[in-house]
Amino acid sequence: MWRDKITTVAFDADDTLWVNELYFQEAEEKFCELMEHYLPQHSVSQELFATEMRNLHLYGYGVKGFILCMIETASRISNERASLGLVNKIISIGHDLLQKPIEILPGVMETLEKLSGKYRLIVGTKGDLLDQERKLKKSGLVSYFHHIEIMSNKETVDYQKLLKHLDCKAENFLMLGNSIKSDILPVLELGGFGGHIPYHVTWTHEQQEYNLHHSNFVELQQINEILNYL
Ligand SMILES: [Mg+2]
């Protein structure tokens, strides 16, 4: 039984607790429209993704890196002819992204409310430190959590570090998130538990084909379904 083993429940934040990727895709659409004078929108999108992948190891995840990647892409596809006016428009797309409202996803409040006091609740998220702190504060959810970890990456070694910090064994740890690649697979590999809640849009970088059957894994439609296991 899961509930006999699990003591600590960790939540991914973006697209697990609140809407995120949708806002990034809207921002990307605006950028592609801005650049369609130089390239068809679909190709602009591909160029931007290539820039993001090239810079991921330098910038990490988050809005600031995304802004720099849009500017770099604009410079490249315009053969350096893009004006500073256009760069300003790109920067405002990024500023808008940093000021989006926080829309809590269905089932999140109920889940936190019911698990609170019974389990140690954690947030484990990637992204810019300041932006993730802003979103957490705005979300009104901070008081539910014992610990908030803004991770530069979500690979096995990063979860190992988190578990060590929490003084928690993997077999007592459950991670809930929308990314199989970042939230589930590394935790299962360490011997922990994983609950996947797919979000209707996923960033290309996080997309992964999977057909996962594992006794420590469950696929959920909505996050509050985890209450049947805890
Ligand atoms: Mg996520």
mmCIF file with all atom_site columns, C-alpha atoms and ligand atoms in Angstrom:
data_model
loop_
_atom_site.group_PDB
_atom_site.id
_atom_site.type_symbol
_atom_site.label_atom_id
_atom_site.label_alt_id
_atom_site.label_comp_id
_atom_site.label_asym_id
_atom_site.label_entity_id
_atom_site.label_seq_id
_atom_site.pdbx_PDB_ins_code
_atom_site.Cartn_x
_atom_site.Cartn_y
_atom_site.Cartn_z
_atom_site.occupancy
_atom_site.B_iso_or_equiv
_atom_site.pdbx_formal_charge
_atom_site.auth_seq_id
_atom_site.auth_comp_id
_atom_site.auth_asym_id
_atom_site.auth_atom_id
_atom_site.pdbx_PDB_model_num
ATOM   1   C  CA . MET A 1 1   ? 0.000  0.000  0.000   1.00 0.00 ? 1   MET A CA 1
ATOM   2   C  CA . TRP A 1 2   ? 1.338  3.397  -1.000  1.00 0.00 ? 2   TRP A CA 1
ATOM   3   C  CA . ARG A 1 3   ? -0.012 5.100  2.110   1.00 0.00 ? 3   ARG A CA 1
ATOM   4   C  CA . ASP A 1 4   ? 2.042  2.831  4.390   1.00 0.00 ? 4   ASP A CA 1
ATOM   5   C  CA . LYS A 1 5   ? 5.302  3.836  2.760   1.00 0.00 ? 5   LYS A CA 1
ATOM   6   C  CA . ILE A 1 6   ? 4.993  7.446  1.641   1.00 0.00 ? 6   ILE A CA 1
ATOM   7   C  CA . THR A 1 7   ? 5.843  10.204 4.124   1.00 0.00 ? 7   THR A CA 1
ATOM   8   C  CA . THR A 1 8   ? 6.792  13.024 1.762   1.00 0.00 ? 8   THR A CA 1
ATOM   9   C  CA . VAL A 1 9   ? 4.814  14.259 -1.224  1.00 0.00 ? 9   VAL A CA 1
ATOM   10  C  CA . ALA A 1 10  ? 6.563  16.555 -3.689  1.00 0.00 ? 10  ALA A CA 1
ATOM   11  C  CA . PHE A 1 11  ? 4.757  18.634 -6.274  1.00 0.00 ? 11  PHE A CA 1
ATOM   12  C  CA . ASP A 1 12  ? 6.087  19.986 -9.512  1.00 0.00 ? 12  ASP A CA 1
ATOM   13  C  CA . ALA A 1 13  ? 4.818  23.569 -9.886  1.00 0.00 ? 13  ALA A CA 1
ATOM   14  C  CA . ASP A 1 14  ? 4.425  24.633 -13.547 1.00 0.00 ? 14  ASP A CA 1
ATOM   15  C  CA . ASP A 1 15  ? 1.453  22.892 -15.175 1.00 0.00 ? 15  ASP A CA 1
ATOM   16  C  CA . THR A 1 16  ? 0.972  20.768 -12.059 1.00 0.00 ? 16  THR A CA 1
ATOM   17  C  CA . LEU A 1 17  ? -0.072 23.382 -9.479  1.00 0.00 ? 17  LEU A CA 1
ATOM   18  C  CA . TRP A 1 18  ? -0.773 26.180 -11.953 1.00 0.00 ? 18  TRP A CA 1
ATOM   19  C  CA . VAL A 1 19  ? -0.949 27.083 -15.658 1.00 0.00 ? 19  VAL A CA 1
ATOM   20  C  CA . ASN A 1 20  ? 2.419  27.830 -17.269 1.00 0.00 ? 20  ASN A CA 1
ATOM   21  C  CA . GLU A 1 21  ? 3.152  26.285 -20.662 1.00 0.00 ? 21  GLU A CA 1
ATOM   22  C  CA . LEU A 1 22  ? 0.058  27.838 -22.202 1.00 0.00 ? 22  LEU A CA 1
ATOM   23  C  CA . TYR A 1 23  ? 1.455  31.290 -21.390 1.00 0.00 ? 23  TYR A CA 1
ATOM   24  C  CA . PHE A 1 24  ? 4.839  30.373 -22.908 1.00 0.00 ? 24  PHE A CA 1
ATOM   25  C  CA . GLN A 1 25  ? 3.125  29.159 -26.081 1.00 0.00 ? 25  GLN A CA 1
ATOM   26  C  CA . GLU A 1 26  ? 1.100  32.380 -26.330 1.00 0.00 ? 26  GLU A CA 1
ATOM   27  C  CA . ALA A 1 27  ? 4.331  34.353 -25.963 1.00 0.00 ? 27  ALA A CA 1
ATOM   28  C  CA . GLU A 1 28  ? 5.985  32.240 -28.634 1.00 0.00 ? 28  GLU A CA 1
ATOM   29  C  CA . GLU A 1 29  ? 3.056  32.843 -31.016 1.00 0.00 ? 29  GLU A CA 1
ATOM   30  C  CA . LYS A 1 30  ? 3.453  36.609 -30.535 1.00 0.00 ? 30  LYS A CA 1
ATOM   31  C  CA . PHE A 1 31  ? 7.166  36.281 -31.267 1.00 0.00 ? 31  PHE A CA 1
ATOM   32  C  CA . CYS A 1 32  ? 6.522  34.242 -34.412 1.00 0.00 ? 32  CYS A CA 1
ATOM   33  C  CA . GLU A 1 33  ? 4.040  36.861 -35.650 1.00 0.00 ? 33  GLU A CA 1
ATOM   34  C  CA . LEU A 1 34  ? 6.603  39.553 -34.989 1.00 0.00 ? 34  LEU A CA 1
ATOM   35  C  CA . MET A 1 35  ? 9.182  37.701 -37.104 1.00 0.00 ? 35  MET A CA 1
ATOM   36  C  CA . GLU A 1 36  ? 6.990  36.500 -39.975 1.00 0.00 ? 36  GLU A CA 1
ATOM   37  C  CA . HIS A 1 37  ? 8.371  39.238 -42.187 1.00 0.00 ? 37  HIS A CA 1
ATOM   38  C  CA . TYR A 1 38  ? 11.590 37.177 -42.246 1.00 0.00 ? 38  TYR A CA 1
ATOM   39  C  CA . LEU A 1 39  ? 10.372 33.574 -42.038 1.00 0.00 ? 39  LEU A CA 1
ATOM   40  C  CA . PRO A 1 40  ? 7.074  31.647 -41.918 1.00 0.00 ? 40  PRO A CA 1
ATOM   41  C  CA . GLN A 1 41  ? 5.813  31.394 -38.338 1.00 0.00 ? 41  GLN A CA 1
ATOM   42  C  CA . HIS A 1 42  ? 6.353  27.646 -38.134 1.00 0.00 ? 42  HIS A CA 1
ATOM   43  C  CA . SER A 1 43  ? 10.015 28.023 -39.119 1.00 0.00 ? 43  SER A CA 1
ATOM   44  C  CA . VAL A 1 44  ? 10.510 30.847 -36.606 1.00 0.00 ? 44  VAL A CA 1
ATOM   45  C  CA . SER A 1 45  ? 9.222  28.488 -33.939 1.00 0.00 ? 45  SER A CA 1
ATOM   46  C  CA . GLN A 1 46  ? 11.700 25.792 -34.987 1.00 0.00 ? 46  GLN A CA 1
ATOM   47  C  CA . GLU A 1 47  ? 14.568 28.286 -34.997 1.00 0.00 ? 47  GLU A CA 1
ATOM   48  C  CA . LEU A 1 48  ? 13.611 29.474 -31.517 1.00 0.00 ? 48  LEU A CA 1
ATOM   49  C  CA . PHE A 1 49  ? 13.518 25.922 -30.194 1.00 0.00 ? 49  PHE A CA 1
ATOM   50  C  CA . ALA A 1 50  ? 16.957 25.222 -31.668 1.00 0.00 ? 50  ALA A CA 1
ATOM   51  C  CA . THR A 1 51  ? 18.313 28.364 -29.950 1.00 0.00 ? 51  THR A CA 1
ATOM   52  C  CA . GLU A 1 52  ? 16.754 27.316 -26.644 1.00 0.00 ? 52  GLU A CA 1
ATOM   53  C  CA . MET A 1 53  ? 18.287 23.847 -26.813 1.00 0.00 ? 53  MET A CA 1
ATOM   54  C  CA . ARG A 1 54  ? 21.706 25.264 -27.657 1.00 0.00 ? 54  ARG A CA 1
ATOM   55  C  CA . ASN A 1 55  ? 21.598 27.622 -24.664 1.00 0.00 ? 55  ASN A CA 1
ATOM   56  C  CA . LEU A 1 56  ? 19.855 25.445 -22.095 1.00 0.00 ? 56  LEU A CA 1
ATOM   57  C  CA . HIS A 1 57  ? 23.113 24.478 -20.395 1.00 0.00 ? 57  HIS A CA 1
ATOM   58  C  CA . LEU A 1 58  ? 24.023 28.177 -20.081 1.00 0.00 ? 58  LEU A CA 1
ATOM   59  C  CA . TYR A 1 59  ? 20.706 29.770 -19.134 1.00 0.00 ? 59  TYR A CA 1
ATOM   60  C  CA . GLY A 1 60  ? 18.784 26.961 -17.479 1.00 0.00 ? 60  GLY A CA 1
ATOM   61  C  CA . TYR A 1 61  ? 14.980 27.021 -17.487 1.00 0.00 ? 61  TYR A CA 1
ATOM   62  C  CA . GLY A 1 62  ? 12.810 30.096 -17.206 1.00 0.00 ? 62  GLY A CA 1
ATOM   63  C  CA . VAL A 1 63  ? 11.592 33.350 -18.699 1.00 0.00 ? 63  VAL A CA 1
ATOM   64  C  CA . LYS A 1 64  ? 14.880 35.274 -18.702 1.00 0.00 ? 64  LYS A CA 1
ATOM   65  C  CA . GLY A 1 65  ? 16.639 32.645 -20.794 1.00 0.00 ? 65  GLY A CA 1
ATOM   66  C  CA . PHE A 1 66  ? 13.592 32.531 -23.059 1.00 0.00 ? 66  PHE A CA 1
ATOM   67  C  CA . ILE A 1 67  ? 13.827 36.307 -23.692 1.00 0.00 ? 67  ILE A CA 1
ATOM   68  C  CA . LEU A 1 68  ? 17.518 36.075 -24.567 1.00 0.00 ? 68  LEU A CA 1
ATOM   69  C  CA . CYS A 1 69  ? 16.782 33.176 -26.922 1.00 0.00 ? 69  CYS A CA 1
ATOM   70  C  CA . MET A 1 70  ? 14.059 35.146 -28.713 1.00 0.00 ? 70  MET A CA 1
ATOM   71  C  CA . ILE A 1 71  ? 16.474 38.070 -29.208 1.00 0.00 ? 71  ILE A CA 1
ATOM   72  C  CA . GLU A 1 72  ? 19.241 35.783 -30.462 1.00 0.00 ? 72  GLU A CA 1
ATOM   73  C  CA . THR A 1 73  ? 16.827 34.064 -32.865 1.00 0.00 ? 73  THR A CA 1
ATOM   74  C  CA . ALA A 1 74  ? 15.557 37.428 -34.146 1.00 0.00 ? 74  ALA A CA 1
ATOM   75  C  CA . SER A 1 75  ? 19.103 38.567 -34.802 1.00 0.00 ? 75  SER A CA 1
ATOM   76  C  CA . ARG A 1 76  ? 19.986 35.360 -36.630 1.00 0.00 ? 76  ARG A CA 1
ATOM   77  C  CA . ILE A 1 77  ? 16.950 35.046 -38.872 1.00 0.00 ? 77  ILE A CA 1
ATOM   78  C  CA . SER A 1 78  ? 16.988 38.747 -39.772 1.00 0.00 ? 78  SER A CA 1
ATOM   79  C  CA . ASN A 1 79  ? 20.719 38.587 -40.596 1.00 0.00 ? 79  ASN A CA 1
ATOM   80  C  CA . GLU A 1 80  ? 21.264 41.132 -37.831 1.00 0.00 ? 80  GLU A CA 1
ATOM   81  C  CA . ARG A 1 81  ? 18.844 43.568 -39.451 1.00 0.00 ? 81  ARG A CA 1
ATOM   82  C  CA . ALA A 1 82  ? 16.238 43.406 -36.669 1.00 0.00 ? 82  ALA A CA 1
ATOM   83  C  CA . SER A 1 83  ? 15.880 46.875 -35.122 1.00 0.00 ? 83  SER A CA 1
ATOM   84  C  CA . LEU A 1 84  ? 16.144 47.810 -31.476 1.00 0.00 ? 84  LEU A CA 1
ATOM   85  C  CA . GLY A 1 85  ? 12.437 48.621 -31.724 1.00 0.00 ? 85  GLY A CA 1
ATOM   86  C  CA . LEU A 1 86  ? 11.818 44.968 -32.487 1.00 0.00 ? 86  LEU A CA 1
ATOM   87  C  CA . VAL A 1 87  ? 14.102 43.925 -29.635 1.00 0.00 ? 87  VAL A CA 1
ATOM   88  C  CA . ASN A 1 88  ? 11.999 46.143 -27.346 1.00 0.00 ? 88  ASN A CA 1
ATOM   89  C  CA . LYS A 1 89  ? 8.851  44.354 -28.492 1.00 0.00 ? 89  LYS A CA 1
ATOM   90  C  CA . ILE A 1 90  ? 10.495 41.021 -27.690 1.00 0.00 ? 90  ILE A CA 1
ATOM   91  C  CA . ILE A 1 91  ? 11.456 42.249 -24.238 1.00 0.00 ? 91  ILE A CA 1
ATOM   92  C  CA . SER A 1 92  ? 7.849  43.294 -23.592 1.00 0.00 ? 92  SER A CA 1
ATOM   93  C  CA . ILE A 1 93  ? 6.633  39.825 -24.567 1.00 0.00 ? 93  ILE A CA 1
ATOM   94  C  CA . GLY A 1 94  ? 8.933  38.556 -21.806 1.00 0.00 ? 94  GLY A CA 1
ATOM   95  C  CA . HIS A 1 95  ? 7.795  41.179 -19.304 1.00 0.00 ? 95  HIS A CA 1
ATOM   96  C  CA . ASP A 1 96  ? 4.170  40.212 -19.928 1.00 0.00 ? 96  ASP A CA 1
ATOM   97  C  CA . LEU A 1 97  ? 5.088  36.592 -19.265 1.00 0.00 ? 97  LEU A CA 1
ATOM   98  C  CA . LEU A 1 98  ? 6.602  37.582 -15.907 1.00 0.00 ? 98  LEU A CA 1
ATOM   99  C  CA . GLN A 1 99  ? 3.367  39.263 -14.860 1.00 0.00 ? 99  GLN A CA 1
ATOM   100 C  CA . LYS A 1 100 ? 0.811  36.625 -15.797 1.00 0.00 ? 100 LYS A CA 1
ATOM   101 C  CA . PRO A 1 101 ? -1.870 35.830 -13.240 1.00 0.00 ? 101 PRO A CA 1
ATOM   102 C  CA . ILE A 1 102 ? -1.537 32.563 -11.337 1.00 0.00 ? 102 ILE A CA 1
ATOM   103 C  CA . GLU A 1 103 ? -4.285 30.171 -12.314 1.00 0.00 ? 103 GLU A CA 1
ATOM   104 C  CA . ILE A 1 104 ? -4.418 27.219 -9.937  1.00 0.00 ? 104 ILE A CA 1
ATOM   105 C  CA . LEU A 1 105 ? -5.299 23.964 -11.699 1.00 0.00 ? 105 LEU A CA 1
ATOM   106 C  CA . PRO A 1 106 ? -8.430 21.944 -10.816 1.00 0.00 ? 106 PRO A CA 1
ATOM   107 C  CA . GLY A 1 107 ? -8.132 19.648 -7.796  1.00 0.00 ? 107 GLY A CA 1
ATOM   108 C  CA . VAL A 1 108 ? -4.980 21.285 -6.418  1.00 0.00 ? 108 VAL A CA 1
ATOM   109 C  CA . MET A 1 109 ? -6.605 23.051 -3.444  1.00 0.00 ? 109 MET A CA 1
ATOM   110 C  CA . GLU A 1 110 ? -8.488 19.921 -2.386  1.00 0.00 ? 110 GLU A CA 1
ATOM   111 C  CA . THR A 1 111 ? -5.342 17.800 -2.647  1.00 0.00 ? 111 THR A CA 1
ATOM   112 C  CA . LEU A 1 112 ? -3.208 20.165 -0.574  1.00 0.00 ? 112 LEU A CA 1
ATOM   113 C  CA . GLU A 1 113 ? -5.973 20.664 1.973   1.00 0.00 ? 113 GLU A CA 1
ATOM   114 C  CA . LYS A 1 114 ? -6.445 16.910 2.514   1.00 0.00 ? 114 LYS A CA 1
ATOM   115 C  CA . LEU A 1 115 ? -2.756 15.952 2.557   1.00 0.00 ? 115 LEU A CA 1
ATOM   116 C  CA . SER A 1 116 ? -1.675 18.850 4.727   1.00 0.00 ? 116 SER A CA 1
ATOM   117 C  CA . GLY A 1 117 ? -0.755 17.756 8.248   1.00 0.00 ? 117 GLY A CA 1
ATOM   118 C  CA . LYS A 1 118 ? -0.610 14.079 7.208   1.00 0.00 ? 118 LYS A CA 1
ATOM   119 C  CA . TYR A 1 119 ? 2.392  14.268 4.886   1.00 0.00 ? 119 TYR A CA 1
ATOM   120 C  CA . ARG A 1 120 ? 5.387  16.476 4.499   1.00 0.00 ? 120 ARG A CA 1
ATOM   121 C  CA . LEU A 1 121 ? 4.580  18.539 1.403   1.00 0.00 ? 121 LEU A CA 1
ATOM   122 C  CA . ILE A 1 122 ? 7.330  19.871 -0.861  1.00 0.00 ? 122 ILE A CA 1
ATOM   123 C  CA . VAL A 1 123 ? 7.574  21.864 -4.094  1.00 0.00 ? 123 VAL A CA 1
ATOM   124 C  CA . GLY A 1 124 ? 10.268 20.797 -6.555  1.00 0.00 ? 124 GLY A CA 1
ATOM   125 C  CA . THR A 1 125 ? 10.401 23.014 -9.622  1.00 0.00 ? 125 THR A CA 1
ATOM   126 C  CA . LYS A 1 126 ? 12.699 24.261 -12.350 1.00 0.00 ? 126 LYS A CA 1
ATOM   127 C  CA . GLY A 1 127 ? 12.720 27.867 -13.565 1.00 0.00 ? 127 GLY A CA 1
ATOM   128 C  CA . ASP A 1 128 ? 14.100 31.278 -12.610 1.00 0.00 ? 128 ASP A CA 1
ATOM   129 C  CA . LEU A 1 129 ? 14.439 31.635 -8.842  1.00 0.00 ? 129 LEU A CA 1
ATOM   130 C  CA . LEU A 1 130 ? 12.791 35.055 -8.617  1.00 0.00 ? 130 LEU A CA 1
ATOM   131 C  CA . ASP A 1 131 ? 9.962  34.179 -11.010 1.00 0.00 ? 131 ASP A CA 1
ATOM   132 C  CA . GLN A 1 132 ? 9.140  30.910 -9.251  1.00 0.00 ? 132 GLN A CA 1
ATOM   133 C  CA . GLU A 1 133 ? 9.179  32.703 -5.883  1.00 0.00 ? 133 GLU A CA 1
ATOM   134 C  CA . ARG A 1 134 ? 6.843  35.353 -7.293  1.00 0.00 ? 134 ARG A CA 1
ATOM   135 C  CA . LYS A 1 135 ? 4.437  32.698 -8.588  1.00 0.00 ? 135 LYS A CA 1
ATOM   136 C  CA . LEU A 1 136 ? 4.458  30.802 -5.294  1.00 0.00 ? 136 LEU A CA 1
ATOM   137 C  CA . LYS A 1 137 ? 3.770  33.954 -3.327  1.00 0.00 ? 137 LYS A CA 1
ATOM   138 C  CA . LYS A 1 138 ? 0.966  35.009 -5.675  1.00 0.00 ? 138 LYS A CA 1
ATOM   139 C  CA . SER A 1 139 ? -0.532 31.502 -5.638  1.00 0.00 ? 139 SER A CA 1
ATOM   140 C  CA . GLY A 1 140 ? -1.332 31.733 -1.938  1.00 0.00 ? 140 GLY A CA 1
ATOM   141 C  CA . LEU A 1 141 ? -0.136 28.115 -1.552  1.00 0.00 ? 141 LEU A CA 1
ATOM   142 C  CA . VAL A 1 142 ? 3.160  28.741 0.266   1.00 0.00 ? 142 VAL A CA 1
ATOM   143 C  CA . SER A 1 143 ? 1.830  27.895 3.734   1.00 0.00 ? 143 SER A CA 1
ATOM   144 C  CA . TYR A 1 144 ? 1.032  24.296 2.688   1.00 0.00 ? 144 TYR A CA 1
ATOM   145 C  CA . PHE A 1 145 ? 4.672  23.483 2.016   1.00 0.00 ? 145 PHE A CA 1
ATOM   146 C  CA . HIS A 1 146 ? 7.459  22.472 4.365   1.00 0.00 ? 146 HIS A CA 1
ATOM   147 C  CA . HIS A 1 147 ? 10.125 23.091 1.791   1.00 0.00 ? 147 HIS A CA 1
ATOM   148 C  CA . ILE A 1 148 ? 10.424 24.689 -1.635  1.00 0.00 ? 148 ILE A CA 1
ATOM   149 C  CA . GLU A 1 149 ? 13.245 23.590 -3.885  1.00 0.00 ? 149 GLU A CA 1
ATOM   150 C  CA . ILE A 1 150 ? 13.957 25.554 -7.070  1.00 0.00 ? 150 ILE A CA 1
ATOM   151 C  CA . MET A 1 151 ? 16.053 23.048 -8.999  1.00 0.00 ? 151 MET A CA 1
ATOM   152 C  CA . SER A 1 152 ? 18.369 23.908 -11.856 1.00 0.00 ? 152 SER A CA 1
ATOM   153 C  CA . ASN A 1 153 ? 17.611 20.525 -13.348 1.00 0.00 ? 153 ASN A CA 1
ATOM   154 C  CA . LYS A 1 154 ? 15.465 17.484 -12.626 1.00 0.00 ? 154 LYS A CA 1
ATOM   155 C  CA . GLU A 1 155 ? 17.670 14.518 -13.262 1.00 0.00 ? 155 GLU A CA 1
ATOM   156 C  CA . THR A 1 156 ? 18.340 11.568 -10.960 1.00 0.00 ? 156 THR A CA 1
ATOM   157 C  CA . VAL A 1 157 ? 21.313 13.274 -9.336  1.00 0.00 ? 157 VAL A CA 1
ATOM   158 C  CA . ASP A 1 158 ? 19.214 16.385 -8.584  1.00 0.00 ? 158 ASP A CA 1
ATOM   159 C  CA . TYR A 1 159 ? 16.539 14.287 -6.860  1.00 0.00 ? 159 TYR A CA 1
ATOM   160 C  CA . GLN A 1 160 ? 19.271 12.476 -4.912  1.00 0.00 ? 160 GLN A CA 1
ATOM   161 C  CA . LYS A 1 161 ? 20.427 15.837 -3.600  1.00 0.00 ? 161 LYS A CA 1
ATOM   162 C  CA . LEU A 1 162 ? 16.875 16.869 -2.734  1.00 0.00 ? 162 LEU A CA 1
ATOM   163 C  CA . LEU A 1 163 ? 16.232 13.601 -0.858  1.00 0.00 ? 163 LEU A CA 1
ATOM   164 C  CA . LYS A 1 164 ? 19.456 14.007 1.066   1.00 0.00 ? 164 LYS A CA 1
ATOM   165 C  CA . HIS A 1 165 ? 18.515 17.544 1.990   1.00 0.00 ? 165 HIS A CA 1
ATOM   166 C  CA . LEU A 1 166 ? 15.091 16.364 3.166   1.00 0.00 ? 166 LEU A CA 1
ATOM   167 C  CA . ASP A 1 167 ? 16.658 13.397 4.983   1.00 0.00 ? 167 ASP A CA 1
ATOM   168 C  CA . CYS A 1 168 ? 14.094 11.251 3.174   1.00 0.00 ? 168 CYS A CA 1
ATOM   169 C  CA . LYS A 1 169 ? 14.528 7.796  1.667   1.00 0.00 ? 169 LYS A CA 1
ATOM   170 C  CA . ALA A 1 170 ? 13.428 7.381  -1.950  1.00 0.00 ? 170 ALA A CA 1
ATOM   171 C  CA . GLU A 1 171 ? 10.962 4.640  -0.937  1.00 0.00 ? 171 GLU A CA 1
ATOM   172 C  CA . ASN A 1 172 ? 9.129  7.171  1.256   1.00 0.00 ? 172 ASN A CA 1
ATOM   173 C  CA . PHE A 1 173 ? 8.971  9.821  -1.468  1.00 0.00 ? 173 PHE A CA 1
ATOM   174 C  CA . LEU A 1 174 ? 6.197  10.533 -3.967  1.00 0.00 ? 174 LEU A CA 1
ATOM   175 C  CA . MET A 1 175 ? 6.578  13.040 -6.791  1.00 0.00 ? 175 MET A CA 1
ATOM   176 C  CA . LEU A 1 176 ? 3.560  14.438 -8.636  1.00 0.00 ? 176 LEU A CA 1
ATOM   177 C  CA . GLY A 1 177 ? 4.011  16.240 -11.933 1.00 0.00 ? 177 GLY A CA 1
ATOM   178 C  CA . ASN A 1 178 ? 3.081  16.737 -15.559 1.00 0.00 ? 178 ASN A CA 1
ATOM   179 C  CA . SER A 1 179 ? 6.409  15.691 -17.090 1.00 0.00 ? 179 SER A CA 1
ATOM   180 C  CA . ILE A 1 180 ? 7.232  11.982 -17.352 1.00 0.00 ? 180 ILE A CA 1
ATOM   181 C  CA . LYS A 1 181 ? 10.814 12.873 -18.206 1.00 0.00 ? 181 LYS A CA 1
ATOM   182 C  CA . SER A 1 182 ? 11.483 15.359 -15.386 1.00 0.00 ? 182 SER A CA 1
ATOM   183 C  CA . ASP A 1 183 ? 9.027  14.475 -12.636 1.00 0.00 ? 183 ASP A CA 1
ATOM   184 C  CA . ILE A 1 184 ? 8.542  10.718 -12.873 1.00 0.00 ? 184 ILE A CA 1
ATOM   185 C  CA . LEU A 1 185 ? 11.359 8.683  -14.453 1.00 0.00 ? 185 LEU A CA 1
ATOM   186 C  CA . PRO A 1 186 ? 14.242 9.929  -12.251 1.00 0.00 ? 186 PRO A CA 1
ATOM   187 C  CA . VAL A 1 187 ? 12.195 9.351  -9.078  1.00 0.00 ? 187 VAL A CA 1
ATOM   188 C  CA . LEU A 1 188 ? 11.178 5.816  -10.113 1.00 0.00 ? 188 LEU A CA 1
ATOM   189 C  CA . GLU A 1 189 ? 14.805 5.091  -10.927 1.00 0.00 ? 189 GLU A CA 1
ATOM   190 C  CA . LEU A 1 190 ? 15.766 5.956  -7.356  1.00 0.00 ? 190 LEU A CA 1
ATOM   191 C  CA . GLY A 1 191 ? 13.047 3.687  -5.946  1.00 0.00 ? 191 GLY A CA 1
ATOM   192 C  CA . GLY A 1 192 ? 10.478 6.385  -5.210  1.00 0.00 ? 192 GLY A CA 1
ATOM   193 C  CA . PHE A 1 193 ? 6.853  6.785  -6.268  1.00 0.00 ? 193 PHE A CA 1
ATOM   194 C  CA . GLY A 1 194 ? 5.491  8.836  -9.160  1.00 0.00 ? 194 GLY A CA 1
ATOM   195 C  CA . GLY A 1 195 ? 2.088  10.227 -10.114 1.00 0.00 ? 195 GLY A CA 1
ATOM   196 C  CA . HIS A 1 196 ? 1.754  11.683 -13.609 1.00 0.00 ? 196 HIS A CA 1
ATOM   197 C  CA . ILE A 1 197 ? -0.931 14.268 -14.330 1.00 0.00 ? 197 ILE A CA 1
ATOM   198 C  CA . PRO A 1 198 ? -0.713 15.174 -18.012 1.00 0.00 ? 198 PRO A CA 1
ATOM   199 C  CA . TYR A 1 199 ? -1.333 18.790 -18.971 1.00 0.00 ? 199 TYR A CA 1
ATOM   200 C  CA . HIS A 1 200 ? -2.885 19.411 -22.371 1.00 0.00 ? 200 HIS A CA 1
ATOM   201 C  CA . VAL A 1 201 ? 0.161  21.290 -23.657 1.00 0.00 ? 201 VAL A CA 1
ATOM   202 C  CA . THR A 1 202 ? 3.743  20.141 -23.117 1.00 0.00 ? 202 THR A CA 1
ATOM   203 C  CA . TRP A 1 203 ? 6.918  21.941 -24.132 1.00 0.00 ? 203 TRP A CA 1
ATOM   204 C  CA . THR A 1 204 ? 8.668  20.033 -26.957 1.00 0.00 ? 204 THR A CA 1
ATOM   205 C  CA . HIS A 1 205 ? 11.728 19.555 -24.745 1.00 0.00 ? 205 HIS A CA 1
ATOM   206 C  CA . GLU A 1 206 ? 9.660  17.726 -22.103 1.00 0.00 ? 206 GLU A CA 1
ATOM   207 C  CA . GLN A 1 207 ? 7.745  15.543 -24.544 1.00 0.00 ? 207 GLN A CA 1
ATOM   208 C  CA . GLN A 1 208 ? 8.486  11.887 -24.282 1.00 0.00 ? 208 GLN A CA 1
ATOM   209 C  CA . GLU A 1 209 ? 6.770  8.838  -25.697 1.00 0.00 ? 209 GLU A CA 1
ATOM   210 C  CA . TYR A 1 210 ? 6.083  6.411  -22.911 1.00 0.00 ? 210 TYR A CA 1
ATOM   211 C  CA . ASN A 1 211 ? 4.257  3.275  -22.040 1.00 0.00 ? 211 ASN A CA 1
ATOM   212 C  CA . LEU A 1 212 ? 5.030  3.028  -18.395 1.00 0.00 ? 212 LEU A CA 1
ATOM   213 C  CA . HIS A 1 213 ? 3.982  0.160  -16.171 1.00 0.00 ? 213 HIS A CA 1
ATOM   214 C  CA . HIS A 1 214 ? 5.525  0.172  -12.737 1.00 0.00 ? 214 HIS A CA 1
ATOM   215 C  CA . SER A 1 215 ? 4.117  -0.757 -9.332  1.00 0.00 ? 215 SER A CA 1
ATOM   216 C  CA . ASN A 1 216 ? 5.247  2.647  -7.977  1.00 0.00 ? 216 ASN A CA 1
ATOM   217 C  CA . PHE A 1 217 ? 3.666  4.611  -10.800 1.00 0.00 ? 217 PHE A CA 1
ATOM   218 C  CA . VAL A 1 218 ? 0.168  5.885  -11.417 1.00 0.00 ? 218 VAL A CA 1
ATOM   219 C  CA . GLU A 1 219 ? -1.339 7.904  -14.262 1.00 0.00 ? 219 GLU A CA 1
ATOM   220 C  CA . LEU A 1 220 ? -3.994 10.394 -13.119 1.00 0.00 ? 220 LEU A CA 1
ATOM   221 C  CA . GLN A 1 221 ? -6.490 12.550 -14.990 1.00 0.00 ? 221 GLN A CA 1
ATOM   222 C  CA . GLN A 1 222 ? -6.607 15.154 -12.244 1.00 0.00 ? 222 GLN A CA 1
ATOM   223 C  CA . ILE A 1 223 ? -4.292 15.668 -9.277  1.00 0.00 ? 223 ILE A CA 1
ATOM   224 C  CA . ASN A 1 224 ? -6.906 14.997 -6.572  1.00 0.00 ? 224 ASN A CA 1
ATOM   225 C  CA . GLU A 1 225 ? -7.174 11.363 -7.757  1.00 0.00 ? 225 GLU A CA 1
ATOM   226 C  CA . ILE A 1 226 ? -3.943 10.783 -5.800  1.00 0.00 ? 226 ILE A CA 1
ATOM   227 C  CA . LEU A 1 227 ? -6.095 10.968 -2.669  1.00 0.00 ? 227 LEU A CA 1
ATOM   228 C  CA . ASN A 1 228 ? -7.283 7.428  -3.493  1.00 0.00 ? 228 ASN A CA 1
ATOM   229 C  CA . TYR A 1 229 ? -3.708 6.213  -2.950  1.00 0.00 ? 229 TYR A CA 1
ATOM   230 C  CA . LEU A 1 230 ? -2.815 8.198  0.162   1.00 0.00 ? 230 LEU A CA 1
HETATM 231 MG MG . MG  B 2 .   ? 5.720  21.016 -14.900 1.00 0.00 ? 1   MG  B MG 1
#
